[in-house]
Coordinates of C-alpha atoms in Angstrom, one line a residue:
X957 CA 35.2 16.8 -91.8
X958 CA 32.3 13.8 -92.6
X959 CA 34.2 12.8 -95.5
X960 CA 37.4 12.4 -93.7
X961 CA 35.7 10.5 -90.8
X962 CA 33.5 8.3 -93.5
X963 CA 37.1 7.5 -95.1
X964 CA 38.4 6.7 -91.8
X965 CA 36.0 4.6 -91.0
X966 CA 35.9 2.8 -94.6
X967 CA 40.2 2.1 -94.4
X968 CA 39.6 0.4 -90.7
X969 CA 36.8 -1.9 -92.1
X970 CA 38.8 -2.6 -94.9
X971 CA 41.6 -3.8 -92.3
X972 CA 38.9 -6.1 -90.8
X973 CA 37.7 -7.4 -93.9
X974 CA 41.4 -8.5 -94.7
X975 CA 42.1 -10.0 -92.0
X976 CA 38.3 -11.7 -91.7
X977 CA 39.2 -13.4 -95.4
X978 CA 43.1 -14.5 -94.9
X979 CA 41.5 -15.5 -91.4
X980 CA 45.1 -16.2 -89.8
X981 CA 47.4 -14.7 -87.9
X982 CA 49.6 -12.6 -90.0
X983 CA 52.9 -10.2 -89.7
X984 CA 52.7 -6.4 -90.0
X985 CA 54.7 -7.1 -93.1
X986 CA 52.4 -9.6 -94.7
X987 CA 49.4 -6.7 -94.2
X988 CA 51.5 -3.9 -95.1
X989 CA 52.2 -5.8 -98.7
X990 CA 48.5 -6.6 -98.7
X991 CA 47.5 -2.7 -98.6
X992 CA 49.9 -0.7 -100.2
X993 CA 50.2 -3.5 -103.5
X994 CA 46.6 -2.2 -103.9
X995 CA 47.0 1.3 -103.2
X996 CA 44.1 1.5 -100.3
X997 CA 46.1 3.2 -97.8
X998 CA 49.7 5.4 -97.0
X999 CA 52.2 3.3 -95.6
X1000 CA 52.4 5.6 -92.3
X1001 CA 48.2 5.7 -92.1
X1002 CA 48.3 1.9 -92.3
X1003 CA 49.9 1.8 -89.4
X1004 CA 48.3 4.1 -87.5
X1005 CA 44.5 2.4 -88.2
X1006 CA 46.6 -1.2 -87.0
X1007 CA 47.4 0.3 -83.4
X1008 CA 44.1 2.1 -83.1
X1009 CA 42.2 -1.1 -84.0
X1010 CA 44.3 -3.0 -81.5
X1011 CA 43.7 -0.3 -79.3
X1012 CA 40.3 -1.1 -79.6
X1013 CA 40.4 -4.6 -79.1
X1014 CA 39.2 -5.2 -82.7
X1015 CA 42.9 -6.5 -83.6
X1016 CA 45.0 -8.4 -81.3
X1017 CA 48.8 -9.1 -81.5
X1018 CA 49.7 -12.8 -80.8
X1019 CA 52.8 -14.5 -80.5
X1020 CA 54.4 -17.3 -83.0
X1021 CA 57.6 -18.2 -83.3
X1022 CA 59.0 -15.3 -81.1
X1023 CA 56.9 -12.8 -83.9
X1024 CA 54.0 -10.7 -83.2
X1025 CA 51.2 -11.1 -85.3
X1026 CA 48.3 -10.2 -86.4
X1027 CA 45.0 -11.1 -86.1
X1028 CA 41.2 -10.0 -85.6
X1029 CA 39.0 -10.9 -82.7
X1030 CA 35.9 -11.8 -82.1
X1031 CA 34.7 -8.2 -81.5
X1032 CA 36.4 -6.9 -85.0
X1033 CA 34.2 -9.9 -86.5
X1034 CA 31.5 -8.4 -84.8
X1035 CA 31.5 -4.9 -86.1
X1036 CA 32.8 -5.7 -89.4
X1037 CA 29.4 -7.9 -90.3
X1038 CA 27.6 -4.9 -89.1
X1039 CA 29.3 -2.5 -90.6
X1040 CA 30.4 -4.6 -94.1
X1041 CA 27.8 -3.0 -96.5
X1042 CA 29.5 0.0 -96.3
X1043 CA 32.4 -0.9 -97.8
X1044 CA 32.6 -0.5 -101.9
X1045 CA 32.1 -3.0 -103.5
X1046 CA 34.6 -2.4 -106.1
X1047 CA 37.4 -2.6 -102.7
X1048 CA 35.9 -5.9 -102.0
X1049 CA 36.5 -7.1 -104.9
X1050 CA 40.0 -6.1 -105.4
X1051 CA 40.8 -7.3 -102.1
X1052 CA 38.3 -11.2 -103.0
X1053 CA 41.1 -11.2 -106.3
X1054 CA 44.2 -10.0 -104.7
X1055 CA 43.4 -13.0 -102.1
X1056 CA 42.4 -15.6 -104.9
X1057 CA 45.8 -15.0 -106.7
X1058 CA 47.8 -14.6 -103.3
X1059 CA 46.1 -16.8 -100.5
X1060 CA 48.3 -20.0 -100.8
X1061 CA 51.6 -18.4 -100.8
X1062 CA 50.7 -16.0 -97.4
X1063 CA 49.8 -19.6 -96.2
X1064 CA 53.0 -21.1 -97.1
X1065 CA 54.3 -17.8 -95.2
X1066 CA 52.5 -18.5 -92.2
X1067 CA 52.9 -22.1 -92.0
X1068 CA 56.4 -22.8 -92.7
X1069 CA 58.8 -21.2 -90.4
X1070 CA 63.2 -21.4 -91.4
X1071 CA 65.5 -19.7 -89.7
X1072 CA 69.0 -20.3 -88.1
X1073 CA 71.7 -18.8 -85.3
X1074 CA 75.1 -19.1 -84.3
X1075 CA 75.6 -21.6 -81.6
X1076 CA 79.6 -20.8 -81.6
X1077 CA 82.0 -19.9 -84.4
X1078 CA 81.4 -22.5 -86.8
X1079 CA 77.9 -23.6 -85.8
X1080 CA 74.8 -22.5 -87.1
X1081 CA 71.8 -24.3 -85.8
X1082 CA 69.1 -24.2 -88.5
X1083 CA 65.1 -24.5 -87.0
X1084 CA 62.7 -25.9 -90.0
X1085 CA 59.4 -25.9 -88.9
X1086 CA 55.8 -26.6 -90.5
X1087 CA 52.7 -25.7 -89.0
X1088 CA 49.0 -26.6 -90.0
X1089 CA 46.3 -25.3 -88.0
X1090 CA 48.2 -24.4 -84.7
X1091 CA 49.4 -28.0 -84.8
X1092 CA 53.4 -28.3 -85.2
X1093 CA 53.8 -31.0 -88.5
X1094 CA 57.5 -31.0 -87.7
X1095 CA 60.0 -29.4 -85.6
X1096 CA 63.3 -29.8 -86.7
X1097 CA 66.9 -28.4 -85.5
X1098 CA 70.0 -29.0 -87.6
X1099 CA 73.7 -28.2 -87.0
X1100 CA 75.8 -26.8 -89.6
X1101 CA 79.2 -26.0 -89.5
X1102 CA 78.8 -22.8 -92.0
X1103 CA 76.6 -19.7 -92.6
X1104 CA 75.8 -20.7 -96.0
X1105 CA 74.6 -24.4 -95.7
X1106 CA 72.1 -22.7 -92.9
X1107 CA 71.2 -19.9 -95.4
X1108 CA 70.8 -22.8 -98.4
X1109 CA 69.0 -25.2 -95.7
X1110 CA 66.8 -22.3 -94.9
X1111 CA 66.4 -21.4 -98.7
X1112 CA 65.5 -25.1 -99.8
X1113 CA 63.0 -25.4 -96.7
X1114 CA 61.0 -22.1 -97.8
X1115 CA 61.0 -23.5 -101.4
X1116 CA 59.8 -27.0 -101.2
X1117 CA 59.0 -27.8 -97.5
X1118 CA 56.4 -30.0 -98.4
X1119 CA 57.8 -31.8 -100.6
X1120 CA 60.9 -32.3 -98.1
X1121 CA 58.5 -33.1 -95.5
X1122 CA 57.5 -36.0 -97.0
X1123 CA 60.8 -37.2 -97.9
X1124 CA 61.6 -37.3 -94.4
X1125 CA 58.5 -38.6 -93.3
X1126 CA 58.9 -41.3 -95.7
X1127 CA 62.7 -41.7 -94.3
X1128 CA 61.7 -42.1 -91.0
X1129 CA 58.8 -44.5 -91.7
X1130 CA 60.2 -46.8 -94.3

């Protein structure tokens, strides 16, 4: 019975410990691929340890771009540097690696938002948006008169928004 309560414990600082380092708001999806591409944690656990930490006011869902997400409080923060030096140190690690390697493009996830719906039958209106520390970079809405130039708008956004950023800043300024 310990060792199953020691373990429980362990998995739900390890939650905190993720989201303390990515230290942004991020989807259940982003976390899920965090935990199960290094084997920590069962896909149906996983879950389970993010409603009971939001339960406990350790996580807290907040809304961006009409999606929940993720993100730990101040009270997570709190018991997670009380509690850190019981988590292995050989987790840590993998997690301070996985992180390294990974950081920028969860960033790039976070940051940069495309997506597009039907205004009437041949409309699409495409939203590109980039954000950088809660502050909108650029908000901008396109109409399109076919599903695939929003899907290759949306597509070319994700890939190289910064870059396209500052073409159009550059546009608009020059």
């Amino acid at each position: 019975m310990f060792g199953d309560t020691s373990e429980l414990a362990e998995n739900k600082l390890l939650l905190l410990y993720i989201f303390d380092k990515i230290n942004l708001p991020i989807s259940n999806i982003q976390i899920t691929q965090i935990v199960l591409e290094n084997n920590f944690i069962n896909y149906f656990t996983l879950h389970q340890y993010i409603s009971e930490l939001v339960s406990s006011g350790f996580l807290e869902y907040t809304k961006e771009e009409s999606k929940h997400k993720l993100i730990i409080t101040a009270k997570g923060s709190k018991v997670l540097s009380m509690f850190k030096q019981r988590l292995p140190k050989d987790k840590i690690e993998i997690i301070d690696n996985y992180l390294k390697l990974h950081l920028e493009k969860i960033k790039k996830e976070i940051t940069i938002f495309a997506d597009y719906t039907i205004e009437n039958n041949n409309n699409y209106i495409v939203n590109l948006k980039a954000t950088e520390n809660n502050s909108i970079l650029m908000d901008l809405k396109l109409n399109v008169p076919s599903i695939k130039q929003a899907r290759e708008l949306c597509s070319r956004w994700k890939q190289n928004s910064s870059e396209l950023y500052s073409k159009i800043i550059s546009l608009l300024i020059d």
